[in-house]
PDB file of C-alpha atoms in Angstrom:
ATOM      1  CA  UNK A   1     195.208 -76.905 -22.187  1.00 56.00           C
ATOM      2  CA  UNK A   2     197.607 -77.959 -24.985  1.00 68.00           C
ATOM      3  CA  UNK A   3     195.253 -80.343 -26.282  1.00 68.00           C
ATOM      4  CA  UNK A   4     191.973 -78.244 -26.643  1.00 71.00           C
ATOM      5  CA  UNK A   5     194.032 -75.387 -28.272  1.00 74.00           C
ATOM      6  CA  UNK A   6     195.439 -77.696 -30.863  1.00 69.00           C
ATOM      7  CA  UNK A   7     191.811 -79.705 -31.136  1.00 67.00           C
ATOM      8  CA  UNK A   8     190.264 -75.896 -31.716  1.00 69.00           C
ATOM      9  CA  UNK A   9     192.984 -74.859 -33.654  1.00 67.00           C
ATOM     10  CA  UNK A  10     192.513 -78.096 -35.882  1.00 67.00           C
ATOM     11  CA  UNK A  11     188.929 -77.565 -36.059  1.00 68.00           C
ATOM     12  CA  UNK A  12     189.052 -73.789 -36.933  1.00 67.00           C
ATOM     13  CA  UNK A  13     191.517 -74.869 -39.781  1.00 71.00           C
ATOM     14  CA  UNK A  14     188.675 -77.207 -41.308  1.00 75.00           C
ATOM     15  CA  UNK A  15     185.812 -74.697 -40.976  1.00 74.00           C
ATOM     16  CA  UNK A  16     188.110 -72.297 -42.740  1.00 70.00           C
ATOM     17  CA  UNK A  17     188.896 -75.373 -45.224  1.00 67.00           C
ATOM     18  CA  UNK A  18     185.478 -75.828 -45.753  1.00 65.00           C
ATOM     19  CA  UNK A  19     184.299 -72.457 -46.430  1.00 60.00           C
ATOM     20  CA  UNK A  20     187.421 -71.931 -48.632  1.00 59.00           C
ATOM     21  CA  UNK A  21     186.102 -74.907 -51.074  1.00 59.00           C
ATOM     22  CA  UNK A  22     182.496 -74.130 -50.490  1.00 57.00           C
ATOM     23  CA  UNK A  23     183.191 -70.595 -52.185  1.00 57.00           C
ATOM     24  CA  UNK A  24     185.347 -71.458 -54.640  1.00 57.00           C
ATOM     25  CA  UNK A  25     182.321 -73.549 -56.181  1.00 59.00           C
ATOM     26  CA  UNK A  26     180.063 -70.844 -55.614  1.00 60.00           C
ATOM     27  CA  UNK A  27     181.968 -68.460 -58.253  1.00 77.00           C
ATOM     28  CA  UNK A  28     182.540 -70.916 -60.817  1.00 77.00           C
ATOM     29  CA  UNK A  29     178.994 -71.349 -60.819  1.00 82.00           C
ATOM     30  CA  UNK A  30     178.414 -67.702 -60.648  1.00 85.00           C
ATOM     31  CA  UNK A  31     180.733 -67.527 -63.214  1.00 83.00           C
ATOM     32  CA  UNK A  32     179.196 -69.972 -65.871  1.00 83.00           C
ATOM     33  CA  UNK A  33     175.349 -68.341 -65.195  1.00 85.00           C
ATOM     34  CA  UNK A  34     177.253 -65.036 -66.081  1.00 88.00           C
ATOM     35  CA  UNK A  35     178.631 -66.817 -69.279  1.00 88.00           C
ATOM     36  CA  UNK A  36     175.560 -68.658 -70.365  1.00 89.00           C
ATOM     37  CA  UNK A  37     173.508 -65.762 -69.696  1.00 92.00           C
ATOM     38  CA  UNK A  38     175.603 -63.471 -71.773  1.00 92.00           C
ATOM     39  CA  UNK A  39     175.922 -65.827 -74.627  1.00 93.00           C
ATOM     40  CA  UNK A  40     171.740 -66.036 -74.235  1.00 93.00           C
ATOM     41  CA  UNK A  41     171.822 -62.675 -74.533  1.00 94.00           C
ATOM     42  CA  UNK A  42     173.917 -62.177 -77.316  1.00 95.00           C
ATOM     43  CA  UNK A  43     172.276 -64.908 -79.325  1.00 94.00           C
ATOM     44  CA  UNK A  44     168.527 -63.573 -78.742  1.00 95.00           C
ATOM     45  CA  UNK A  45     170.216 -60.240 -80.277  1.00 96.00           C
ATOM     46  CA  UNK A  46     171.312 -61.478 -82.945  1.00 96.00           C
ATOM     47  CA  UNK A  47     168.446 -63.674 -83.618  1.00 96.00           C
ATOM     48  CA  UNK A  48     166.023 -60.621 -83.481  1.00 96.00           C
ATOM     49  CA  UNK A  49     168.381 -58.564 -86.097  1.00 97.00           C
ATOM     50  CA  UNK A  50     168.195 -61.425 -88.576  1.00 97.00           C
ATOM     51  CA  UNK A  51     164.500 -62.305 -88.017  1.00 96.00           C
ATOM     52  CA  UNK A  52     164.260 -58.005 -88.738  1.00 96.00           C
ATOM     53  CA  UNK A  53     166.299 -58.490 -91.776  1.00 96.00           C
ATOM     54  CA  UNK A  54     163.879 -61.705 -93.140  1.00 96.00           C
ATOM     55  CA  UNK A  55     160.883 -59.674 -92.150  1.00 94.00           C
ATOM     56  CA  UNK A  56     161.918 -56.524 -93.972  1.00 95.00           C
ATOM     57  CA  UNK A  57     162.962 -58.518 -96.792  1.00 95.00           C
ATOM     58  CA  UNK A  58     166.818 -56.466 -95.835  1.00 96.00           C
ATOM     59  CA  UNK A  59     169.090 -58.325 -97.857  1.00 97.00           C
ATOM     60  CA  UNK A  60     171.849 -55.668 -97.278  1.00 97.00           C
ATOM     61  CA  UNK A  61     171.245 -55.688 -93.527  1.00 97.00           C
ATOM     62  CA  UNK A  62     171.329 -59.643 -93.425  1.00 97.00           C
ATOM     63  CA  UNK A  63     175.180 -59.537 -95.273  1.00 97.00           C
ATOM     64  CA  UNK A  64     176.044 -56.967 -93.065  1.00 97.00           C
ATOM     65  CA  UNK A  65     175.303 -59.337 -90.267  1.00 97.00           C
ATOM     66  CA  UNK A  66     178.268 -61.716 -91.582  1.00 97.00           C
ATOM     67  CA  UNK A  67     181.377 -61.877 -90.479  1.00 96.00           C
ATOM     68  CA  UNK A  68     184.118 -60.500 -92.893  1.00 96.00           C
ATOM     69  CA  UNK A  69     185.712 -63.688 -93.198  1.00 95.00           C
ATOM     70  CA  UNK A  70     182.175 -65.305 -94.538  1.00 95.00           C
ATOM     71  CA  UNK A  71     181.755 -62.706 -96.764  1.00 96.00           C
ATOM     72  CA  UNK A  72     184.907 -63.656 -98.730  1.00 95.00           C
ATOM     73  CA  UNK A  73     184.590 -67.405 -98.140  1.00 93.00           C
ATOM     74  CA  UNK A  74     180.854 -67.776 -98.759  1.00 94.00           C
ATOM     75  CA  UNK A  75     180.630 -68.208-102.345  1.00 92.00           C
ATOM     76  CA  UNK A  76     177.980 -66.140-103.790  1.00 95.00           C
ATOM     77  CA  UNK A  77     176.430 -64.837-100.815  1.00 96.00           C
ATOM     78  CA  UNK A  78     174.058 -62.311-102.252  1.00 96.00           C
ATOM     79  CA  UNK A  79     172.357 -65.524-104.397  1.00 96.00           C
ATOM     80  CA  UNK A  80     172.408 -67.491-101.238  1.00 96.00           C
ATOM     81  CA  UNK A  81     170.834 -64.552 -98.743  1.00 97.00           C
ATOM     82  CA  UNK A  82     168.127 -64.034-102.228  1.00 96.00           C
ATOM     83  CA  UNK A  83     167.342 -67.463-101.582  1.00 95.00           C
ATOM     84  CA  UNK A  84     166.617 -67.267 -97.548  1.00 96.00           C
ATOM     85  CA  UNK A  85     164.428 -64.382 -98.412  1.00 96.00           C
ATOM     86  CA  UNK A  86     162.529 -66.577-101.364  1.00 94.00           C
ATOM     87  CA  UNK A  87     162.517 -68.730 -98.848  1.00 93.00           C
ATOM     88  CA  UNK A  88     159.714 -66.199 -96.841  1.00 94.00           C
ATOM     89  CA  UNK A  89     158.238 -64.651 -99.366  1.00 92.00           C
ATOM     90  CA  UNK A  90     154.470 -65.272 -99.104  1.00 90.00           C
ATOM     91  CA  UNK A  91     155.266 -66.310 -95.413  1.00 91.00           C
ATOM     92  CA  UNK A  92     155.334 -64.401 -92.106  1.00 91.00           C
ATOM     93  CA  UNK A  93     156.972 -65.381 -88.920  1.00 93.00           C
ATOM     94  CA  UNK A  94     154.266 -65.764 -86.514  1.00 93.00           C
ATOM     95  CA  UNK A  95     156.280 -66.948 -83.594  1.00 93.00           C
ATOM     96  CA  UNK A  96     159.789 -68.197 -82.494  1.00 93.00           C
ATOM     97  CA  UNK A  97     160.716 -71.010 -79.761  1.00 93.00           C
ATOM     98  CA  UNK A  98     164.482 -70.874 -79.050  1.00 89.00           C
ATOM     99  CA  UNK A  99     166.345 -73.719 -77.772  1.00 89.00           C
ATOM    100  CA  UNK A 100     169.133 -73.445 -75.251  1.00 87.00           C
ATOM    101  CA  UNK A 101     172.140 -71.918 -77.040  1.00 89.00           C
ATOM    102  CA  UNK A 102     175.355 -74.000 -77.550  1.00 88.00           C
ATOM    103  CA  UNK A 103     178.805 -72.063 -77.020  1.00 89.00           C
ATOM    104  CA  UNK A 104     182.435 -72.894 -77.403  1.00 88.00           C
ATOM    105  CA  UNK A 105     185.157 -70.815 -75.964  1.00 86.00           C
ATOM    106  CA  UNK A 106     188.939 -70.767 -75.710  1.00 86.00           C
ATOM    107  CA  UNK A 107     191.750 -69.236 -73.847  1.00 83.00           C
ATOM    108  CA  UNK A 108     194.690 -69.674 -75.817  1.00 81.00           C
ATOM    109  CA  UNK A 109     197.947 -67.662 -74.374  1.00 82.00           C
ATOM    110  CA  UNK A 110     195.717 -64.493 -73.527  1.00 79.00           C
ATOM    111  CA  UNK A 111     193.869 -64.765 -76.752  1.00 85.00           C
ATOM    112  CA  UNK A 112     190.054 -65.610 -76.337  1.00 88.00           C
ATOM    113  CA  UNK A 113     187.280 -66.895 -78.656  1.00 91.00           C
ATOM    114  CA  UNK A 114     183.946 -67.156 -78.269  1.00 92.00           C
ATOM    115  CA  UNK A 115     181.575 -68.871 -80.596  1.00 93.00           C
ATOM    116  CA  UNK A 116     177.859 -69.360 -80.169  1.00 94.00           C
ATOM    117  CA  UNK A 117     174.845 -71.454 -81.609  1.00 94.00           C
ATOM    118  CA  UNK A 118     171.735 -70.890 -81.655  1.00 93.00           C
ATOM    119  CA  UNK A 119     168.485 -72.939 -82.612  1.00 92.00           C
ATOM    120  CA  UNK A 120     165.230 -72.152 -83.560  1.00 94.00           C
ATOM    121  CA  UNK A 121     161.658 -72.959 -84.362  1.00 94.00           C
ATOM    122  CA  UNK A 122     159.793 -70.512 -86.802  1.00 95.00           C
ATOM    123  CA  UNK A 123     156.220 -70.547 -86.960  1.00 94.00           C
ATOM    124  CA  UNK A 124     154.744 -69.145 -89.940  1.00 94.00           C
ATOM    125  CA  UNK A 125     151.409 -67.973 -91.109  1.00 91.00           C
ATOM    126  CA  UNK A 126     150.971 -70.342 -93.154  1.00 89.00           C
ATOM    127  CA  UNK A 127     150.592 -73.007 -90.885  1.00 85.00           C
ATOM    128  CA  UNK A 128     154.191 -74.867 -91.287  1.00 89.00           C
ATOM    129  CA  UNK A 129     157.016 -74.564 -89.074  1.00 94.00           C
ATOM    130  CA  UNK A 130     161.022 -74.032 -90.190  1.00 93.00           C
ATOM    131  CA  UNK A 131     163.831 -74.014 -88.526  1.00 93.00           C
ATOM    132  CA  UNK A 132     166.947 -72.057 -88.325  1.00 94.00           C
ATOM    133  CA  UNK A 133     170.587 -72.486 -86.966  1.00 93.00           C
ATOM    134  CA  UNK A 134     173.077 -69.370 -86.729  1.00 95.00           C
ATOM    135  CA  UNK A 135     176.213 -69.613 -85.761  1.00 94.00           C
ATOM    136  CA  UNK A 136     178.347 -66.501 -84.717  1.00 93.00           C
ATOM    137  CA  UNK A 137     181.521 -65.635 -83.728  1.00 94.00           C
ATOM    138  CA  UNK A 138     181.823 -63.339 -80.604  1.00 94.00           C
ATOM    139  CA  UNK A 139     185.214 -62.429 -80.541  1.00 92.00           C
ATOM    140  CA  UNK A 140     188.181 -63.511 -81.534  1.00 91.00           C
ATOM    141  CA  UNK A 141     191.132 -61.840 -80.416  1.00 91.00           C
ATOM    142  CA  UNK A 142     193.259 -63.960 -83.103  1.00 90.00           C
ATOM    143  CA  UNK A 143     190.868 -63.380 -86.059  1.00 90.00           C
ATOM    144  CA  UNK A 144     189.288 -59.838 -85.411  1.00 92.00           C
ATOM    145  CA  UNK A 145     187.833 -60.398 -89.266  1.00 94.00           C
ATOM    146  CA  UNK A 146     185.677 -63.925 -88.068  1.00 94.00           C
ATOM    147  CA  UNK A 147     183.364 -61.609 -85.630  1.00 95.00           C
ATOM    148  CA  UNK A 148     179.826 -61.862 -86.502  1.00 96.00           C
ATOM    149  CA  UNK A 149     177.336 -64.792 -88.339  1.00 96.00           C
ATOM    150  CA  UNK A 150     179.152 -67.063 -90.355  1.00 95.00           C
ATOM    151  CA  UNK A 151     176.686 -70.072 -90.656  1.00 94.00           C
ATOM    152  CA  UNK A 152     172.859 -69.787 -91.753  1.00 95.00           C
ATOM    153  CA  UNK A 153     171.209 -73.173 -92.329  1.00 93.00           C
ATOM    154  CA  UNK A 154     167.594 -72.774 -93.240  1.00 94.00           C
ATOM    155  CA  UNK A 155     165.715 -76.300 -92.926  1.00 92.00           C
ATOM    156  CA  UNK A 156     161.936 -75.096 -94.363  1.00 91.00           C
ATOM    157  CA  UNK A 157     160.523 -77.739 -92.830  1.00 89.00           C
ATOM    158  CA  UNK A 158     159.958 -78.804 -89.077  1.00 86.00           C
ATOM    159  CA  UNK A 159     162.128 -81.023 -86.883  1.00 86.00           C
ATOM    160  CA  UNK A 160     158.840 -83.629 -86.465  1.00 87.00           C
ATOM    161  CA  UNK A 161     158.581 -83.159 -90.717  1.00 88.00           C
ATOM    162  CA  UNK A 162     162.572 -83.685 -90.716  1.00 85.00           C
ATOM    163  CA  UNK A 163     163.124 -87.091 -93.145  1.00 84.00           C
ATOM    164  CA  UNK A 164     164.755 -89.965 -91.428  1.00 84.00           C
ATOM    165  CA  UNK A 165     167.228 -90.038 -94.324  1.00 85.00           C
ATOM    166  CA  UNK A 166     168.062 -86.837 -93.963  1.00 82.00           C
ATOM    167  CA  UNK A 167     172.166 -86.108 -92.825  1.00 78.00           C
ATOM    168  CA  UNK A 168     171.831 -83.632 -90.485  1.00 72.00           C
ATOM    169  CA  UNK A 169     173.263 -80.843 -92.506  1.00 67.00           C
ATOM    170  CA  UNK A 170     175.630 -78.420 -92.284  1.00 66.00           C
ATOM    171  CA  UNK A 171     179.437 -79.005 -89.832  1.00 67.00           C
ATOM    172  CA  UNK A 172     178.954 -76.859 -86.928  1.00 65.00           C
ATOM    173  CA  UNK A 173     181.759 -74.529 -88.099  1.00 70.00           C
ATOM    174  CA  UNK A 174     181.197 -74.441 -92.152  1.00 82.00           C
ATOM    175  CA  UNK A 175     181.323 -71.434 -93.405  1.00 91.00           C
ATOM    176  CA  UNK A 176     177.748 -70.891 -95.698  1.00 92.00           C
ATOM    177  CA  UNK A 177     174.055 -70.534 -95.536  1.00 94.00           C
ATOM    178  CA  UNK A 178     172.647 -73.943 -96.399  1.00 91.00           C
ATOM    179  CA  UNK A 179     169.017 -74.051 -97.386  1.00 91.00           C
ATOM    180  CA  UNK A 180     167.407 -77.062 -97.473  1.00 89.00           C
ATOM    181  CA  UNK A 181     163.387 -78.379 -98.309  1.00 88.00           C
ATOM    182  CA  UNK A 182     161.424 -81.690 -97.980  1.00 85.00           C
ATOM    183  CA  UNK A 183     162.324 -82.123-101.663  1.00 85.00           C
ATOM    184  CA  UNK A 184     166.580 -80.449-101.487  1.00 76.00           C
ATOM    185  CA  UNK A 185     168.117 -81.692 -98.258  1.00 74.00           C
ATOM    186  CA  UNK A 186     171.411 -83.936 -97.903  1.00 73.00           C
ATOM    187  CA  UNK A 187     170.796 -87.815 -97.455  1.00 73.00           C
ATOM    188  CA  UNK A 188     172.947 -90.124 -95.668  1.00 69.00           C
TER     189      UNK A 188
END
C-alpha cells in the first residue's frame, strides 16, 4: 500500500513537473508573438506616417517624426529631409513590401528601451524600385528625448540594382538620413 502511494505520489509529482515546464514555454512564446507583433505594429505606423509625409511632400511633418535627440545631432536636417523629398519628386509610391522588422530591447535596473528597424521596398510609378530603412526609438526610459525616428537611409535604387561594391551603408544606430544613388553610394 506504501509502495503504490509513493509510485502515485511520484508520478503525480512528474505530471505536475511536466505541465509546470510545458507552460512556462507556452508564455514566453506568448510573450515574444505579443512583442514582435507590437513592434510590427508600431513599425507599419510609423512607416505609413512617413510614406504620408513623402507623399504630401510634408517636410515639417517628416522632422516632426524625429526624435529630439536627431534633431540636434543630425546636422542640417531640413537640407537632408529637402533631399528625401527631391528624391520623389516626379515619382509616386505605387506599392510597399515590408520585410520582417528587426528590434532590440533592454532591461537595465527597471529602465527599458526599445528600438526598432524596419525595411522596405518602394515601388514607384516610374517603373524603379527604392528602398528605405527607419530606425526608431520606442521608448527609452533613460533618454525620454531619443523617442521617435532617428535613422532614414534612402537607397534610390533596388536591392537586385544594389552595386557589389557598394558598403552597405549607414551603422544600425547612426544618427542621420543617408541618401544614396547608383552614381552617390559608399564603396568598400
Amino acid at each position: 500500500m506504501k509502495k503504490s502511494t509513493l509510485a502515485m505520489l511520484c508520478l503525480l509529482m512528474i505530471i505536475i513537473s511536466t505541465v509546470s515546464c510545458l507552460a512556462g514555454c507556452k508564455s514566453r512564446e506568448q510573450r515574444l508573438n505579443e512583442e514582435t507583433e507590437y513592434e510590427e505594429t508600431q513599425m507599419k505606423a510609423v512607416r505609413e506616417k512617413v510614406i504620408r509625409c513623402i507623399k504630401k511632400d510634408d517636410k515639417e511633418g517628416l522632422k516632426k517624426l524625429f526624435s529630439k535627440s536627431a534633431q540636434k545631432d543630425i546636422e542640417d536636417i531640413d537640407g537632408k529631409i529637402d533631399e528625401v523629398l527631391e528624391a520623389f519628386k516626379g515619382k509616386s509610391i505605387v506599392s510597399i513590401k515590408s520585410e520582417p522588422v528587426d528590434s532590440s530591447r533592454t532591461y537595465d535596473y527597471g529602465k527599458k528601451s526599445i528600438t526598432i528597424y524596419g525595411d522596405y521596398t518602394l515601388k514607384l510609378s516610374t517603373k524603379g524600385k527604392c528602398t528605405i530603412f527607419i530606425s526608431f526609438c520606442d521608448k527609452n526610459d533613460e533618454n525620454p528625448d531619443d523617442k521617435g525616428v532617428f535613422q532614414m537611409e534612402l537607397r534610390m535604387f533596388s536591392k537586385e540594382e544594389t552595386p557589389k561594391d557598394f558598403s552597405g551603408g549607414a551603422y544600425q544606430d547612426d544618427h542621420g538620413i543617408f541618401i544614396y544613388t547608383l552614381q552617390n553610394y559608399p564603396k568598400k
